[in-house]
Amino acid sequence: MTELSLKQFVSSEACLKCKGCCRYKEESSVWRPKLGAVDQEALADLITAGDFLDAQAYIKTIQVHGEHICRFLDASNNKCGIYINRPLECVLYPFILSQTSDAVKVYAHLSCPYVQDHMSGTEFETYVAYLKELFSRKDIREILSVNKDMFHDYTSFAPELLHLFDLAPL
Ligand code: SF4
């Protein structure tokens, strides 16, 4: 697993039933996970052995039943083939770090049905407080900083994002 270990907000049971994640409208979607330095180290053997990444370190997709899916997704059981070493962006999801020129913005992705169902409850509030505390820790900021090249600027997707808080630039 990536060096960042965190409590998951969405239960495995809910995740495995949902067919939202790991699937994209376009082959070159910016929603595909982009590997940071720590991810690339954890997956070095796979990366060396196969044609998994594009030139910008996004995981490539394959087409299954007309959908573009992450090439590590097993569409037959909805499981990730590299779950233990899945990229940091996958570990964080449905929470998203978006790099802008003056801050790293932390969002929840409103496309996630679990977020939609729980965003008004105390479970969500408690989790956001946990994330805020976690991301303020020096050791965690160091991990994020080493991987900061992977953060995309998601500003143009604002309508599907719920802004939670900002982090100081990494
Ligand atoms: S690496 Fe795993 S969790 Fe991440 S998008 Fe691919 S299948 Fe999904």
PDB file of C-alpha atoms and ligand atoms in Angstrom:
ATOM      1  CA  MET A   1       0.000   0.000   0.000  1.00  0.00           C
ATOM      2  CA  THR A   2       1.018   3.557  -0.543  1.00  0.00           C
ATOM      3  CA  GLU A   3       2.731   5.029   2.515  1.00  0.00           C
ATOM      4  CA  LEU A   4      -0.399   6.985   3.336  1.00  0.00           C
ATOM      5  CA  SER A   5      -2.636   4.770   5.405  1.00  0.00           C
ATOM      6  CA  LEU A   6      -5.986   6.251   6.213  1.00  0.00           C
ATOM      7  CA  LYS A   7      -9.395   5.197   7.439  1.00  0.00           C
ATOM      8  CA  GLN A   8     -11.764   4.669   4.537  1.00  0.00           C
ATOM      9  CA  PHE A   9     -14.963   6.683   4.540  1.00  0.00           C
ATOM     10  CA  VAL A  10     -16.855   4.377   2.190  1.00  0.00           C
ATOM     11  CA  SER A  11     -17.240   0.777   3.330  1.00  0.00           C
ATOM     12  CA  SER A  12     -15.859  -1.985   1.071  1.00  0.00           C
ATOM     13  CA  GLU A  13     -19.377  -3.395   0.850  1.00  0.00           C
ATOM     14  CA  ALA A  14     -20.764  -0.120  -0.550  1.00  0.00           C
ATOM     15  CA  CYS A  15     -17.783   0.271  -2.899  1.00  0.00           C
ATOM     16  CA  LEU A  16     -18.050  -3.217  -4.351  1.00  0.00           C
ATOM     17  CA  LYS A  17     -21.753  -2.779  -5.089  1.00  0.00           C
ATOM     18  CA  CYS A  18     -21.266   0.508  -6.942  1.00  0.00           C
ATOM     19  CA  LYS A  19     -20.184   0.690 -10.547  1.00  0.00           C
ATOM     20  CA  GLY A  20     -19.164   4.336 -10.508  1.00  0.00           C
ATOM     21  CA  CYS A  21     -15.467   4.289  -9.725  1.00  0.00           C
ATOM     22  CA  CYS A  22     -12.592   3.245 -11.947  1.00  0.00           C
ATOM     23  CA  ARG A  23     -14.681   3.809 -15.106  1.00  0.00           C
ATOM     24  CA  TYR A  24     -14.364   6.801 -17.387  1.00  0.00           C
ATOM     25  CA  LYS A  25     -16.212   8.457 -20.243  1.00  0.00           C
ATOM     26  CA  GLU A  26     -13.052   9.083 -22.217  1.00  0.00           C
ATOM     27  CA  GLU A  27      -9.944   7.019 -22.738  1.00  0.00           C
ATOM     28  CA  SER A  28      -7.801   9.960 -21.643  1.00  0.00           C
ATOM     29  CA  SER A  29     -10.004  11.150 -18.777  1.00  0.00           C
ATOM     30  CA  VAL A  30      -8.315  13.302 -16.129  1.00  0.00           C
ATOM     31  CA  TRP A  31     -10.253  11.276 -13.545  1.00  0.00           C
ATOM     32  CA  ARG A  32      -7.931   8.346 -14.098  1.00  0.00           C
ATOM     33  CA  PRO A  33      -5.456   7.940 -11.243  1.00  0.00           C
ATOM     34  CA  LYS A  34      -2.161   9.655 -11.806  1.00  0.00           C
ATOM     35  CA  LEU A  35       0.769   8.029 -10.068  1.00  0.00           C
ATOM     36  CA  GLY A  36       2.984  10.067  -7.805  1.00  0.00           C
ATOM     37  CA  ALA A  37       6.554   9.188  -6.892  1.00  0.00           C
ATOM     38  CA  VAL A  38       5.588   6.930  -3.983  1.00  0.00           C
ATOM     39  CA  ASP A  39       2.998   5.115  -6.104  1.00  0.00           C
ATOM     40  CA  GLN A  40       5.538   4.557  -8.860  1.00  0.00           C
ATOM     41  CA  GLU A  41       7.970   3.094  -6.374  1.00  0.00           C
ATOM     42  CA  ALA A  42       5.326   0.753  -4.924  1.00  0.00           C
ATOM     43  CA  LEU A  43       4.300  -0.411  -8.407  1.00  0.00           C
ATOM     44  CA  ALA A  44       7.780  -0.387  -9.952  1.00  0.00           C
ATOM     45  CA  ASP A  45       7.775  -4.089 -10.877  1.00  0.00           C
ATOM     46  CA  LEU A  46       4.412  -3.846 -12.620  1.00  0.00           C
ATOM     47  CA  ILE A  47       5.350  -0.638 -14.395  1.00  0.00           C
ATOM     48  CA  THR A  48       8.547  -2.203 -15.667  1.00  0.00           C
ATOM     49  CA  ALA A  49       6.768  -5.360 -16.798  1.00  0.00           C
ATOM     50  CA  GLY A  50       3.773  -3.814 -18.518  1.00  0.00           C
ATOM     51  CA  ASP A  51       2.425  -0.961 -20.553  1.00  0.00           C
ATOM     52  CA  PHE A  52       0.316   0.539 -17.778  1.00  0.00           C
ATOM     53  CA  LEU A  53       1.057   4.243 -17.747  1.00  0.00           C
ATOM     54  CA  ASP A  54       0.777   7.008 -20.290  1.00  0.00           C
ATOM     55  CA  ALA A  55       3.498   9.627 -20.683  1.00  0.00           C
ATOM     56  CA  GLN A  56       2.037  11.741 -17.858  1.00  0.00           C
ATOM     57  CA  ALA A  57       1.900   8.804 -15.425  1.00  0.00           C
ATOM     58  CA  TYR A  58      -1.875   8.329 -15.657  1.00  0.00           C
ATOM     59  CA  ILE A  59      -3.001   4.699 -15.585  1.00  0.00           C
ATOM     60  CA  LYS A  60      -4.166   3.633 -19.020  1.00  0.00           C
ATOM     61  CA  THR A  61      -7.628   2.240 -19.615  1.00  0.00           C
ATOM     62  CA  ILE A  62      -9.012  -0.725 -21.474  1.00  0.00           C
ATOM     63  CA  GLN A  63     -12.400  -0.893 -23.158  1.00  0.00           C
ATOM     64  CA  VAL A  64     -14.990  -3.275 -21.719  1.00  0.00           C
ATOM     65  CA  HIS A  65     -18.579  -3.241 -22.967  1.00  0.00           C
ATOM     66  CA  GLY A  66     -18.115   0.228 -24.420  1.00  0.00           C
ATOM     67  CA  GLU A  67     -16.706   1.691 -21.196  1.00  0.00           C
ATOM     68  CA  HIS A  68     -13.164   2.837 -20.563  1.00  0.00           C
ATOM     69  CA  ILE A  69     -12.100   1.184 -17.339  1.00  0.00           C
ATOM     70  CA  CYS A  70      -8.889   1.275 -15.358  1.00  0.00           C
ATOM     71  CA  ARG A  71      -6.771  -1.569 -16.583  1.00  0.00           C
ATOM     72  CA  PHE A  72      -6.425  -2.808 -13.009  1.00  0.00           C
ATOM     73  CA  LEU A  73     -10.171  -3.111 -12.464  1.00  0.00           C
ATOM     74  CA  ASP A  74     -11.607  -6.619 -12.690  1.00  0.00           C
ATOM     75  CA  ALA A  75     -14.994  -5.824 -14.226  1.00  0.00           C
ATOM     76  CA  SER A  76     -16.318  -9.288 -13.352  1.00  0.00           C
ATOM     77  CA  ASN A  77     -16.218  -8.671  -9.596  1.00  0.00           C
ATOM     78  CA  ASN A  78     -15.597  -4.895  -9.401  1.00  0.00           C
ATOM     79  CA  LYS A  79     -12.342  -5.447  -7.498  1.00  0.00           C
ATOM     80  CA  CYS A  80      -9.062  -3.612  -7.887  1.00  0.00           C
ATOM     81  CA  GLY A  81      -6.248  -5.929  -8.982  1.00  0.00           C
ATOM     82  CA  ILE A  82      -3.657  -3.878  -7.111  1.00  0.00           C
ATOM     83  CA  TYR A  83      -5.754  -2.963  -4.081  1.00  0.00           C
ATOM     84  CA  ILE A  84      -2.917  -3.218  -1.555  1.00  0.00           C
ATOM     85  CA  ASN A  85      -0.728  -0.959  -3.711  1.00  0.00           C
ATOM     86  CA  ARG A  86      -3.461   1.130  -5.277  1.00  0.00           C
ATOM     87  CA  PRO A  87      -2.455   4.721  -6.006  1.00  0.00           C
ATOM     88  CA  LEU A  88      -2.805   7.443  -3.437  1.00  0.00           C
ATOM     89  CA  GLU A  89      -5.608   9.099  -5.401  1.00  0.00           C
ATOM     90  CA  CYS A  90      -7.592   5.852  -5.195  1.00  0.00           C
ATOM     91  CA  VAL A  91      -6.921   5.601  -1.452  1.00  0.00           C
ATOM     92  CA  LEU A  92      -8.222   9.147  -0.969  1.00  0.00           C
ATOM     93  CA  TYR A  93     -11.310   8.866  -3.171  1.00  0.00           C
ATOM     94  CA  PRO A  94     -14.139  10.076  -2.860  1.00  0.00           C
ATOM     95  CA  PHE A  95     -12.031  12.855  -1.389  1.00  0.00           C
ATOM     96  CA  ILE A  96      -9.956  14.784  -3.885  1.00  0.00           C
ATOM     97  CA  LEU A  97      -6.922  17.012  -3.567  1.00  0.00           C
ATOM     98  CA  SER A  98      -6.866  19.739  -6.188  1.00  0.00           C
ATOM     99  CA  GLN A  99      -3.733  21.735  -6.794  1.00  0.00           C
ATOM    100  CA  THR A 100      -4.241  25.407  -7.623  1.00  0.00           C
ATOM    101  CA  SER A 101      -1.596  28.124  -7.796  1.00  0.00           C
ATOM    102  CA  ASP A 102      -2.069  29.240  -4.181  1.00  0.00           C
ATOM    103  CA  ALA A 103      -3.443  26.222  -2.281  1.00  0.00           C
ATOM    104  CA  VAL A 104      -4.339  22.585  -2.280  1.00  0.00           C
ATOM    105  CA  LYS A 105      -8.103  22.386  -2.087  1.00  0.00           C
ATOM    106  CA  VAL A 106      -9.752  19.361  -0.521  1.00  0.00           C
ATOM    107  CA  TYR A 107     -13.094  18.336  -1.982  1.00  0.00           C
ATOM    108  CA  ALA A 108     -15.600  15.526  -1.727  1.00  0.00           C
ATOM    109  CA  HIS A 109     -16.731  14.213  -5.110  1.00  0.00           C
ATOM    110  CA  LEU A 110     -20.488  14.569  -5.404  1.00  0.00           C
ATOM    111  CA  SER A 111     -20.594  11.909  -8.120  1.00  0.00           C
ATOM    112  CA  CYS A 112     -20.042   9.295  -5.420  1.00  0.00           C
ATOM    113  CA  PRO A 113     -23.471   8.011  -4.330  1.00  0.00           C
ATOM    114  CA  TYR A 114     -22.150   7.292  -0.823  1.00  0.00           C
ATOM    115  CA  VAL A 115     -21.130  10.949  -0.458  1.00  0.00           C
ATOM    116  CA  GLN A 116     -24.555  12.021  -1.719  1.00  0.00           C
ATOM    117  CA  ASP A 117     -26.246   9.810   0.860  1.00  0.00           C
ATOM    118  CA  HIS A 118     -24.031  10.744   3.822  1.00  0.00           C
ATOM    119  CA  MET A 119     -22.863  14.333   3.289  1.00  0.00           C
ATOM    120  CA  SER A 120     -25.445  15.754   5.681  1.00  0.00           C
ATOM    121  CA  GLY A 121     -24.690  13.424   8.560  1.00  0.00           C
ATOM    122  CA  THR A 122     -22.355  13.424  11.529  1.00  0.00           C
ATOM    123  CA  GLU A 123     -20.364  10.506  10.059  1.00  0.00           C
ATOM    124  CA  PHE A 124     -19.331  12.806   7.203  1.00  0.00           C
ATOM    125  CA  GLU A 125     -18.535  15.732   9.528  1.00  0.00           C
ATOM    126  CA  THR A 126     -16.415  13.472  11.723  1.00  0.00           C
ATOM    127  CA  TYR A 127     -14.531  12.103   8.734  1.00  0.00           C
ATOM    128  CA  VAL A 128     -13.804  15.579   7.351  1.00  0.00           C
ATOM    129  CA  ALA A 129     -12.446  16.612  10.773  1.00  0.00           C
ATOM    130  CA  TYR A 130     -10.262  13.473  10.733  1.00  0.00           C
ATOM    131  CA  LEU A 131      -8.925  14.336   7.258  1.00  0.00           C
ATOM    132  CA  LYS A 132      -8.230  17.919   8.289  1.00  0.00           C
ATOM    133  CA  GLU A 133      -6.227  16.781  11.288  1.00  0.00           C
ATOM    134  CA  LEU A 134      -4.419  14.106   9.253  1.00  0.00           C
ATOM    135  CA  PHE A 135      -3.389  16.487   6.479  1.00  0.00           C
ATOM    136  CA  SER A 136      -2.020  18.985   8.979  1.00  0.00           C
ATOM    137  CA  ARG A 137       0.506  16.423  10.285  1.00  0.00           C
ATOM    138  CA  LYS A 138       4.102  16.995   9.232  1.00  0.00           C
ATOM    139  CA  ASP A 139       4.721  13.352   8.213  1.00  0.00           C
ATOM    140  CA  ILE A 140       1.570  13.247   6.077  1.00  0.00           C
ATOM    141  CA  ARG A 141       2.333  16.595   4.450  1.00  0.00           C
ATOM    142  CA  GLU A 142       5.738  15.178   3.525  1.00  0.00           C
ATOM    143  CA  ILE A 143       4.108  12.203   1.781  1.00  0.00           C
ATOM    144  CA  LEU A 144       1.717  14.506  -0.060  1.00  0.00           C
ATOM    145  CA  SER A 145       4.567  16.806  -0.990  1.00  0.00           C
ATOM    146  CA  VAL A 146       6.646  13.983  -2.502  1.00  0.00           C
ATOM    147  CA  ASN A 147       3.579  13.030  -4.557  1.00  0.00           C
ATOM    148  CA  LYS A 148       2.356  16.500  -5.403  1.00  0.00           C
ATOM    149  CA  ASP A 149       2.976  16.078  -9.134  1.00  0.00           C
ATOM    150  CA  MET A 150      -0.004  13.762  -9.255  1.00  0.00           C
ATOM    151  CA  PHE A 151      -2.509  16.391  -8.099  1.00  0.00           C
ATOM    152  CA  HIS A 152      -4.637  17.762 -10.877  1.00  0.00           C
ATOM    153  CA  ASP A 153      -6.361  21.146 -10.857  1.00  0.00           C
ATOM    154  CA  TYR A 154     -10.039  20.148 -10.709  1.00  0.00           C
ATOM    155  CA  THR A 155     -11.345  23.740 -10.599  1.00  0.00           C
ATOM    156  CA  SER A 156     -13.240  23.300 -13.866  1.00  0.00           C
ATOM    157  CA  PHE A 157     -15.296  20.493 -12.278  1.00  0.00           C
ATOM    158  CA  ALA A 158     -16.589  22.739  -9.467  1.00  0.00           C
ATOM    159  CA  PRO A 159     -20.297  21.810  -9.918  1.00  0.00           C
ATOM    160  CA  GLU A 160     -19.560  18.200  -8.993  1.00  0.00           C
ATOM    161  CA  LEU A 161     -17.279  19.031  -6.065  1.00  0.00           C
ATOM    162  CA  LEU A 162     -18.037  19.926  -2.468  1.00  0.00           C
ATOM    163  CA  HIS A 163     -15.294  22.143  -1.080  1.00  0.00           C
ATOM    164  CA  LEU A 164     -14.250  21.056   2.416  1.00  0.00           C
ATOM    165  CA  PHE A 165     -11.095  22.977   3.341  1.00  0.00           C
ATOM    166  CA  ASP A 166      -7.757  24.196   1.980  1.00  0.00           C
ATOM    167  CA  LEU A 167      -4.247  23.032   2.751  1.00  0.00           C
ATOM    168  CA  ALA A 168      -1.272  25.351   2.711  1.00  0.00           C
ATOM    169  CA  PRO A 169       0.772  24.889  -0.499  1.00  0.00           C
ATOM    170  CA  LEU A 170       2.859  21.727  -0.377  1.00  0.00           C
TER     171      LEU A 170
HETATM  172  S1  SF4 B   1      -6.002   1.344  -9.468  1.00  0.00           S
HETATM  173 FE1  SF4 B   1      -7.665   0.119  -8.584  1.00  0.00          FE
HETATM  174  S2  SF4 B   1      -8.857   1.539  -7.296  1.00  0.00           S
HETATM  175 FE2  SF4 B   1      -7.569   2.762  -8.672  1.00  0.00          FE
HETATM  176  S3  SF4 B   1      -8.849   3.233 -10.474  1.00  0.00           S
HETATM  177 FE3  SF4 B   1      -7.689   1.347 -10.927  1.00  0.00          FE
HETATM  178  S4  SF4 B   1      -9.023  -0.348 -10.300  1.00  0.00           S
HETATM  179 FE4  SF4 B   1      -9.819   1.517  -9.352  1.00  0.00          FE
END
